[in-house]
XYZ file of C-alpha atoms in Angstrom:
660
model
C 80.344 103.301 145.805
C 77.798 100.164 145.945
C 76.336 101.112 142.836
C 79.553 101.178 140.886
C 80.085 97.850 142.165
C 77.124 96.324 141.231
C 77.483 97.789 137.615
C 81.015 96.269 137.650
C 79.607 92.878 138.802
C 76.825 92.954 136.096
C 79.515 93.913 133.536
C 81.983 91.246 134.346
C 79.010 88.426 134.729
C 77.771 89.618 130.884
C 81.464 89.251 129.611
C 82.213 85.981 131.083
C 78.868 84.574 129.808
C 79.604 85.838 126.404
C 83.387 84.732 126.403
C 81.957 80.956 127.592
C 79.468 80.813 125.056
C 79.601 78.442 122.028
C 79.132 81.297 119.715
C 82.395 82.923 120.963
C 83.985 79.831 120.516
C 83.102 79.285 117.339
C 83.942 82.905 116.207
C 87.716 82.880 117.887
C 88.367 79.146 116.694
C 86.619 79.016 113.440
C 87.657 75.464 112.649
C 84.946 74.123 114.978
C 82.357 75.757 112.861
C 83.497 74.210 109.506
C 84.981 70.680 110.320
C 82.067 68.885 111.718
C 80.570 69.551 108.095
C 83.770 68.255 106.364
C 83.245 65.404 103.840
C 85.183 63.404 101.338
C 84.761 66.124 98.413
C 86.015 68.692 100.491
C 89.120 66.509 101.000
C 89.666 65.869 97.532
C 89.645 69.635 97.033
C 91.947 70.408 99.644
C 94.263 67.504 99.133
C 94.664 68.969 95.356
C 95.167 72.534 96.316
C 97.464 71.576 98.948
C 99.823 69.837 97.416
C 99.960 71.971 94.587
C 100.674 74.870 96.932
C 103.372 72.925 98.469
C 105.399 72.464 95.057
C 105.100 76.356 94.674
C 106.426 77.391 98.113
C 109.398 75.010 98.295
C 111.189 76.691 95.599
C 109.605 79.992 96.523
C 110.988 79.655 100.255
C 114.508 78.709 98.813
C 114.407 82.003 96.722
C 112.859 84.456 99.228
C 115.249 83.085 102.206
C 118.367 84.542 99.358
C 116.132 87.820 99.357
C 116.142 87.914 103.357
C 119.995 87.121 103.066
C 119.683 84.115 105.326
C 120.652 80.544 104.804
C 118.017 78.808 102.371
C 116.730 76.579 105.047
C 115.070 79.146 106.576
C 112.668 79.584 103.979
C 111.576 76.453 104.310
C 111.188 76.841 108.242
C 109.253 79.693 107.078
C 106.581 77.624 105.289
C 104.872 75.152 107.276
C 104.157 76.174 111.045
C 101.792 79.131 109.667
C 99.950 76.760 107.624
C 98.895 74.750 110.664
C 98.159 77.522 112.844
C 96.211 79.309 110.377
C 94.340 76.178 109.911
C 92.862 76.599 113.439
C 92.101 80.287 113.404
C 92.000 81.638 110.125
C 88.482 82.489 108.486
C 89.708 82.392 104.661
C 89.801 79.168 103.104
C 92.389 80.485 100.089
C 94.702 82.321 102.221
C 98.116 80.602 102.536
C 100.644 82.226 104.945
C 104.406 81.953 104.626
C 107.462 83.814 103.191
C 106.408 86.530 100.894
C 109.076 88.746 99.028
C 108.101 92.025 100.610
C 108.437 90.705 103.884
C 111.692 88.891 102.859
C 113.102 92.278 101.616
C 112.079 94.334 104.813
C 113.451 91.277 106.943
C 116.635 91.627 104.995
C 116.691 95.165 106.261
C 116.322 94.861 109.883
C 117.824 91.699 110.341
C 120.993 92.424 108.367
C 121.471 88.387 107.400
C 121.397 87.431 111.097
C 119.074 84.590 111.940
C 118.756 85.464 115.347
C 117.448 88.771 114.736
C 115.090 87.368 111.859
C 113.625 85.033 114.249
C 113.330 87.148 117.202
C 111.474 89.755 114.670
C 109.160 87.088 113.668
C 107.898 86.643 117.536
C 107.803 90.622 118.005
C 105.937 91.020 114.762
C 103.677 88.194 116.144
C 102.896 89.716 119.457
C 102.116 93.150 117.852
C 99.735 91.727 115.531
C 97.978 89.815 118.162
C 97.848 92.628 120.104
C 96.395 94.810 117.526
C 93.908 91.900 116.942
C 92.911 91.798 120.674
C 92.715 95.884 120.670
C 90.692 95.706 117.435
C 93.080 98.129 116.003
C 93.128 96.929 112.278
C 91.902 99.934 110.918
C 95.198 101.421 111.262
C 96.317 100.078 107.995
C 93.309 102.081 106.315
C 95.694 104.884 106.505
C 97.721 103.394 104.163
C 96.030 104.638 100.888
C 96.243 102.954 97.274
C 99.021 105.108 96.286
C 101.111 104.292 99.196
C 100.760 100.665 98.927
C 101.472 100.649 95.100
C 104.392 102.918 95.621
C 106.312 100.962 97.985
C 105.054 97.504 96.474
C 106.358 98.857 93.075
C 109.527 100.286 94.623
C 110.271 96.732 96.799
C 109.600 94.824 93.274
C 112.323 96.797 91.753
C 114.626 96.342 94.776
C 114.362 92.817 94.790
C 114.547 92.364 91.161
C 117.751 94.137 90.766
C 119.035 92.595 93.715
C 118.868 89.152 92.194
C 121.100 90.321 89.014
C 124.245 89.627 91.070
C 122.988 85.953 90.805
C 122.120 86.158 87.232
C 125.355 87.342 86.281
C 126.995 85.472 88.899
C 128.761 88.446 90.495
C 130.306 88.722 94.009
C 130.891 91.300 96.744
C 127.724 93.378 95.718
C 126.132 95.731 98.367
C 122.660 95.592 99.217
C 121.331 99.207 98.976
C 119.560 100.018 95.728
C 121.979 102.767 94.392
C 125.204 100.884 95.470
C 123.571 97.749 94.129
C 123.005 98.930 90.618
C 126.750 100.819 90.644
C 128.287 97.558 91.678
C 126.333 95.530 89.105
C 127.621 97.539 86.235
C 130.955 98.068 87.787
C 131.466 94.600 87.838
C 129.866 93.406 84.507
C 133.302 92.087 83.089
C 133.364 89.452 85.772
C 129.969 87.875 84.482
C 129.748 84.318 84.517
C 128.731 83.732 81.183
C 127.176 79.853 82.294
C 125.378 81.563 85.416
C 124.247 84.338 82.430
C 122.807 81.535 79.875
C 121.044 79.595 82.563
C 119.616 82.316 84.363
C 118.354 84.052 81.013
C 116.965 80.552 79.610
C 115.334 79.606 83.131
C 113.300 82.985 83.000
C 112.373 83.007 79.548
C 110.947 79.478 80.102
C 109.293 80.510 83.584
C 107.368 83.584 81.443
C 106.187 81.251 78.755
C 104.464 78.593 80.985
C 103.041 81.543 83.023
C 101.487 82.858 79.529
C 100.136 79.370 78.606
C 98.629 79.101 82.247
C 97.113 82.465 82.159
C 95.761 82.452 78.270
C 92.232 82.186 77.500
C 92.052 78.896 75.450
C 88.180 79.669 75.042
C 88.565 83.098 73.825
C 87.503 81.950 70.158
C 85.860 78.860 70.630
C 82.285 78.351 70.091
C 80.810 77.736 73.493
C 78.088 75.232 72.354
C 80.883 72.780 70.836
C 81.923 70.833 73.928
C 85.684 69.643 74.170
C 87.275 66.381 73.027
C 89.171 64.592 75.555
C 92.491 65.605 74.173
C 91.606 69.022 74.866
C 90.432 68.448 78.203
C 93.720 66.527 78.873
C 95.774 69.063 77.328
C 94.423 71.620 79.107
C 94.849 70.158 82.438
C 98.284 69.352 81.626
C 98.954 73.181 80.849
C 97.644 74.498 83.778
C 99.517 71.658 86.115
C 102.840 72.791 84.439
C 102.264 76.332 84.502
C 101.336 76.112 88.335
C 104.235 73.816 89.199
C 106.596 76.056 86.912
C 108.759 77.100 89.622
C 109.309 73.348 90.961
C 109.700 72.129 87.451
C 112.649 74.588 86.467
C 114.127 73.989 89.951
C 114.283 70.164 89.548
C 115.257 70.312 85.844
C 118.264 72.364 86.533
C 119.238 71.064 89.637
C 119.303 67.332 88.431
C 121.407 69.125 85.221
C 123.943 70.769 87.789
C 124.097 67.686 89.726
C 125.003 65.576 86.578
C 127.659 67.948 85.533
C 128.786 68.159 89.369
C 129.062 64.301 89.546
C 131.591 64.440 86.647
C 133.602 67.328 88.085
C 132.386 69.739 85.579
C 131.340 73.103 87.683
C 130.185 75.480 85.310
C 127.326 77.359 87.505
C 127.507 79.158 90.575
C 126.182 76.792 93.352
C 123.816 77.398 96.546
C 125.551 76.846 99.824
C 125.162 73.728 101.613
C 121.673 73.322 103.342
C 121.653 71.215 106.384
C 119.086 68.666 106.720
C 116.492 67.921 109.139
C 113.781 69.866 110.998
C 114.652 72.867 112.887
C 115.573 73.000 116.638
C 112.388 73.620 118.388
C 112.516 76.432 121.379
C 111.987 79.943 122.138
C 114.020 82.481 120.060
C 117.036 83.927 121.450
C 117.120 87.541 122.008
C 121.196 87.458 122.142
C 123.763 86.658 119.298
C 127.798 87.037 118.632
C 128.594 90.293 117.005
C 132.464 91.224 116.545
C 133.308 88.842 118.999
C 131.247 90.254 121.936
C 127.514 89.384 122.796
C 124.673 91.704 121.761
C 121.478 91.484 124.153
C 118.838 93.546 125.828
C 118.331 96.961 124.689
C 121.080 96.758 122.271
C 119.448 93.655 120.424
C 116.135 95.320 120.520
C 117.550 98.607 119.166
C 119.263 96.517 116.053
C 115.642 95.733 115.134
C 114.757 99.037 115.096
C 111.430 100.711 113.230
C 111.235 96.935 111.949
C 109.023 95.724 115.233
C 106.272 98.138 114.020
C 106.687 98.748 110.473
C 106.867 94.804 109.803
C 103.544 93.757 111.386
C 101.631 96.522 109.477
C 103.011 95.578 106.407
C 102.056 91.654 107.057
C 98.709 92.810 108.179
C 98.002 94.978 105.027
C 99.099 91.864 102.504
C 97.003 89.525 104.452
C 93.799 91.208 104.983
C 93.907 92.981 101.643
C 94.414 89.827 99.699
C 92.175 87.966 102.397
C 89.129 90.139 101.400
C 89.882 90.134 97.543
C 89.669 86.308 97.408
C 86.710 86.367 99.944
C 84.908 88.683 97.679
C 85.709 86.849 94.208
C 84.509 83.163 95.868
C 81.375 84.906 97.783
C 82.242 84.581 101.511
C 83.193 86.619 104.467
C 86.364 87.070 106.492
C 86.769 88.234 110.223
C 89.711 90.848 110.050
C 89.990 90.628 113.612
C 90.179 87.327 113.631
C 92.514 87.380 110.626
C 94.916 89.912 112.872
C 94.890 87.123 115.787
C 95.204 84.125 113.478
C 98.430 85.937 111.659
C 99.818 87.039 115.134
C 99.427 83.434 116.140
C 101.142 81.987 113.484
C 104.427 84.269 113.794
C 104.575 83.579 117.190
C 104.281 79.995 117.387
C 106.613 79.734 114.054
C 108.952 81.501 115.765
C 109.675 78.607 118.028
C 110.353 76.779 114.727
C 113.364 78.974 113.370
C 111.103 81.032 110.989
C 111.686 84.614 110.120
C 108.225 86.974 109.584
C 105.545 85.466 107.348
C 102.466 86.648 105.586
C 100.052 85.956 102.996
C 101.452 85.336 99.705
C 99.340 86.602 96.773
C 100.601 84.158 94.047
C 100.118 80.926 96.303
C 97.096 82.205 97.677
C 95.611 82.632 93.770
C 97.068 79.094 93.354
C 95.252 77.472 96.334
C 91.797 79.456 95.233
C 92.293 77.987 91.417
C 93.002 74.563 92.686
C 89.805 74.074 94.167
C 90.867 74.400 97.826
C 87.610 73.890 99.498
C 88.606 74.991 103.576
C 91.601 75.971 105.368
C 92.845 72.515 105.903
C 94.221 72.491 102.365
C 97.135 74.353 104.106
C 98.047 71.111 106.541
C 98.803 69.054 103.334
C 100.936 72.102 101.904
C 102.784 72.255 105.040
C 103.405 68.769 105.490
C 104.906 68.424 101.874
C 107.549 71.356 103.190
C 108.150 69.138 105.973
C 108.742 65.745 103.864
C 111.159 68.228 101.807
C 113.399 69.272 104.958
C 113.635 65.342 105.884
C 114.257 63.893 102.813
C 115.724 66.153 99.731
C 117.391 68.856 101.824
C 120.915 67.703 100.838
C 120.055 67.914 97.212
C 119.547 71.610 97.434
C 123.101 72.373 97.030
C 123.105 71.245 93.447
C 120.557 74.307 92.849
C 122.073 76.944 90.570
C 122.272 80.580 92.079
C 121.056 81.909 88.844
C 117.833 79.449 89.031
C 116.626 81.017 91.804
C 117.191 84.405 90.880
C 115.119 83.798 87.691
C 112.536 82.606 89.804
C 112.443 85.214 92.130
C 112.494 87.852 89.297
C 109.666 86.197 87.452
C 107.651 86.173 90.719
C 108.076 89.997 91.530
C 107.843 91.151 87.949
C 104.104 91.696 88.150
C 104.346 93.528 91.654
C 105.471 96.911 89.831
C 102.206 98.687 88.818
C 103.276 100.619 86.375
C 99.581 100.704 84.847
C 98.891 103.016 88.067
C 100.559 106.016 86.685
C 98.677 107.017 84.191
C 95.427 106.048 85.777
C 96.213 108.352 88.870
C 97.544 111.242 85.966
C 94.035 110.946 84.550
C 91.829 110.882 87.675
C 93.638 112.786 90.236
C 97.212 114.137 90.163
C 97.394 114.148 93.871
C 97.706 110.658 94.274
C 100.354 110.365 91.513
C 102.405 112.618 93.706
C 102.070 110.506 96.741
C 102.792 107.421 94.716
C 106.094 109.063 93.180
C 107.177 110.291 96.508
C 106.657 107.099 98.346
C 108.028 104.932 95.319
C 111.315 107.349 95.144
C 111.693 107.309 99.320
C 111.622 103.716 99.481
C 114.172 103.348 96.655
C 116.545 105.812 98.061
C 115.939 106.166 101.779
C 114.329 102.565 102.663
C 110.956 100.661 103.249
C 109.938 102.483 106.324
C 110.782 106.299 105.678
C 109.125 105.771 102.232
C 106.118 104.200 103.703
C 106.103 107.019 106.480
C 106.507 110.029 103.532
C 103.631 108.632 101.510
C 101.336 108.349 104.583
C 102.610 111.709 105.694
C 102.009 113.481 102.533
C 98.646 111.744 102.109
C 97.427 112.906 105.328
C 98.741 116.174 104.612
C 96.319 116.521 101.580
C 93.684 115.226 103.445
C 94.053 117.861 105.998
C 94.563 120.450 103.527
C 90.759 119.289 102.306
C 89.640 119.722 105.576
C 90.919 123.146 106.507
C 89.743 124.533 102.990
C 86.586 122.450 101.735
C 85.367 123.003 98.699
C 82.811 125.722 98.529
C 80.885 127.424 95.229
C 79.118 130.714 95.124
C 76.685 131.675 92.666
C 75.095 135.036 92.054
C 71.363 135.414 91.374
C 71.319 138.660 89.488
C 68.257 140.319 91.017
C 67.815 143.349 93.009
C 69.233 143.117 95.505
C 71.962 140.619 93.832
C 71.998 137.460 96.353
C 75.049 134.906 96.789
C 74.159 131.289 96.966
C 77.188 129.489 98.786
C 77.180 125.619 98.682
C 79.536 123.642 100.617
C 80.598 120.671 99.284
C 81.016 118.244 102.161
C 80.584 118.239 105.955
C 82.586 121.045 107.910
C 85.022 120.395 110.907
C 87.058 122.782 113.150
C 90.365 123.034 111.044
C 87.937 124.691 108.454
C 86.919 127.663 111.020
C 88.538 130.278 109.829
C 88.428 129.508 106.028
C 84.377 129.536 106.682
C 84.538 132.939 108.012
C 86.497 134.524 105.745
C 84.857 132.800 102.461
C 81.518 133.734 104.061
C 82.796 137.333 104.493
C 83.995 137.882 100.924
C 80.692 136.449 99.478
C 78.487 139.130 101.009
C 80.743 141.902 102.578
C 83.798 142.243 99.946
C 82.860 145.283 98.744
C 79.705 147.403 98.815
C 76.839 147.177 97.862
C 76.647 144.300 100.026
C 74.765 141.352 98.964
C 72.629 139.044 101.015
C 74.098 135.680 101.488
C 72.035 132.141 101.662
C 74.360 129.036 102.664
C 73.336 125.858 100.966
C 73.793 123.179 103.520
C 72.515 120.412 101.230
C 75.771 118.449 101.532
C 76.680 119.130 105.305
C 75.903 116.273 107.565
C 78.417 117.270 110.616
C 79.154 120.395 112.266
C 81.507 120.753 115.354
C 81.823 123.128 117.927
C 84.275 125.565 116.234
C 82.537 125.300 112.913
C 79.096 126.638 114.920
C 81.185 129.427 116.559
C 82.752 130.280 113.104
C 79.062 130.748 111.500
C 77.893 132.395 114.682
C 80.631 135.125 113.935
C 79.784 135.338 110.450
C 75.847 135.865 111.520
C 76.662 138.710 113.844
C 78.908 140.335 111.189
C 76.161 140.257 108.776
C 73.693 141.646 111.248
C 76.118 144.341 112.277
C 76.072 145.319 108.340
C 72.141 145.094 108.286
C 72.501 142.553 105.649
C 70.723 139.257 105.608
C 72.397 135.608 105.934
C 70.201 132.893 105.577
C 70.606 129.057 106.243
C 68.856 126.405 103.288
C 68.437 122.761 103.164
C 69.684 121.912 107.020
C 69.137 118.785 108.377
C 66.628 118.724 111.440
C 69.768 117.648 113.797
C 72.024 120.265 112.392
C 69.142 123.074 112.808
C 68.810 122.202 116.526
C 72.443 122.520 117.132
C 72.231 125.893 115.109
C 69.344 127.527 117.127
C 70.966 126.452 120.575
C 74.079 128.646 119.691
C 72.813 131.305 117.241
C 70.255 133.907 117.923
C 67.696 134.862 115.448
C 68.718 131.972 113.137
C 66.711 132.107 109.396
C 66.448 128.888 108.376
C 64.415 127.648 105.336
C 63.768 124.249 103.958
C 65.040 125.415 100.386
C 67.253 128.153 98.734
C 64.191 128.992 96.872
C 62.154 130.129 99.984
C 65.405 131.668 101.479
C 65.718 133.844 98.061
C 62.104 134.905 98.205
C 62.350 136.004 101.817
C 65.140 138.062 100.891
C 63.192 139.401 98.097
C 60.447 140.231 100.355
C 62.418 142.337 102.731
C 64.430 144.320 99.683
C 61.217 145.333 97.781
C 61.767 149.057 99.594
C 64.392 150.454 97.546
C 66.827 147.921 99.008
C 67.125 149.410 102.466
C 68.736 147.009 104.814
C 71.082 145.535 102.179
C 74.354 147.409 103.372
C 72.871 150.755 103.251
C 71.280 153.263 105.462
C 68.216 155.186 104.524
C 69.944 158.430 104.060
C 72.642 156.673 101.563
C 72.125 157.441 97.681
C 72.844 154.414 95.579
C 74.971 156.718 93.268
C 78.060 155.799 91.074
C 80.424 153.941 93.298
C 84.355 154.586 93.546
C 87.162 152.650 94.831
C 89.244 154.992 96.858
C 92.906 153.716 95.973
C 94.978 152.161 98.570
C 92.314 151.792 101.162
C 89.948 149.411 99.702
C 87.140 151.479 100.823
C 84.108 152.229 98.557
C 82.879 155.760 98.208
C 79.328 156.609 97.551
C 78.980 160.299 96.920
C 81.685 160.989 99.008
C 80.718 158.656 101.785
C 83.233 156.134 102.635
C 81.451 152.702 103.871
C 83.253 149.724 104.857
C 82.004 146.280 106.571
C 81.983 146.403 110.497
C 83.927 143.086 111.177
C 83.263 141.035 113.971
C 87.080 139.693 114.154
C 87.069 140.006 117.935
C 84.460 138.243 120.012
C 84.898 137.561 123.400
C 85.884 133.989 124.170
C 82.518 133.371 126.113
C 80.614 134.101 123.024
C 79.680 130.577 122.980
C 79.279 127.978 126.032
C 79.214 124.380 125.908
C 77.155 122.394 128.753
C 79.565 120.740 131.156
C 76.392 118.211 131.761
C 74.956 117.454 128.115
C 78.112 118.805 125.997
C 75.402 120.811 124.287
C 76.003 124.151 122.879
C 74.353 126.992 124.584
C 73.553 130.761 123.817
C 75.827 133.151 126.014
C 73.499 136.269 126.113
C 75.665 139.187 125.916
C 74.139 142.474 126.712
C 74.270 145.037 124.394
C 76.875 147.019 126.179
C 79.327 144.305 125.976
C 78.576 143.577 122.626
C 79.754 147.174 121.874
C 83.012 146.492 123.630
C 83.669 143.711 121.040
C 83.110 145.706 118.039
C 86.315 146.485 115.918
C 87.101 150.265 115.156
C 86.715 150.832 111.108
């Protein structure tokens, strides 16, 4: 007892020392690491990037709030506090947190347009993410393979884009579910507001043109040795600025147009609802709200959030870490995934006190932040300050924003999320992945995001487990006397493959007389567990019973030690060639011992119909199958966990032979 107490005390002291060290502080509060080296040059880069991102997030926040089916101001409530918190705890200079298309769609699905539910969901998501960071459970998102991610993102882009058609056409009372949304949109086309349609289409086309101008490679056909003129440099910078701020420019221009018409009592466009000005109410999220003239609280309140408490945080983690790693690799620095989990969790927790719905990393704004020359996470501070200024001074003017323009902004933002190019690539490279992609895509469209992700992940795991249960094997026949089968395993072996291993090894050499010696090539095998070793020992005894060699080749030293502890008289060779020579040396005396006894004649072999038995000049000869070995055939040491050889007596072994 005293020893245990001393050990606990020693570990506790060590943990306290590590926690209270400067290194731990820099790891968990990264701003302490980079802030002392901050200078005017970095400030300039952060200021330009922050203002650029701020001009982008304001119209996107308003548009994504519409996707989340919340009042427009909640898009801006979700766009500033995360920037401040991430500046303290984040490890990526490029990542910008705020409302995103996917998270907004999921918020609409789980919050059902109720702001109280959306804010509570933000707090719950933050708590889950923070707990996963503390427990270092970020690896869970690795189970979402590329086909799953691509499938659900493509389906979500289609759902979001089709959901905005009602704004482009100026339609009302269109249901949210994808199938009903498409049905209602086509059914109500005669009710189209042609002014909304015209403005929406023009805005969408202009946004695409601006994006094309920004992304175009202007230096493709230019002589690299010819310097740019001042006019060219200014023109390209102007094109980049206009293309980067295209969402803000189109919203400002159409808002001014609609405001002028509205002041002259001309109202051709469908406007957004009134947006209350000012800062959000600060306080802890409420876990009760009024629904159908009654108060929903407690367990019923949480039940309304449903699976969103678990699914939404995972999707937000996936977006943040994936985009963070991508831009870190592009800009040649590293991020700490665990710290990113903590930063994302803290951002959602604190933001929920400011009326925010769940947030994540935005791919488009992160790309803008990176190309704008951001130097540190401090750039997010300037973006957040710009959002606060918008909340304080220009919120009353948001009522003049045409709904069709917000729809065009959303469609232009998500159009590149549909990864159609992944379909032919998966078909050419690995068709199983395309099946996972299609299953996830269709289930997200028809059943919802959480079910689509579960189906995609589940189907991917089924394919992976099938590969474990039936690992790739290749059997080559060496044409000599006797014929030798060389069986190669293409990867490591684990317990689901135990029965498959026994059957495959049996079929390789004992399927029909004359029996063939078998060499097991372990070149690509690096792992064996107890179940697999037990299966191999069954095969060794089966071949020994039928007087046929079963040799091992190319086994690593560690695996050879394991096998020798479990298999008596293990025949192991460094190469397949040496194992082959050993078999040929044994078989030079008329192939005696290769499944034939000394008195058998190697005459014409005939298969007896219906029995599967082989007749050699009237004698029926079948392999003796070792299918019923005692449970104590192999033992594991309770002290060391090593595989032990259990010496079974010859009489005991006879009891386990099956009748032919």
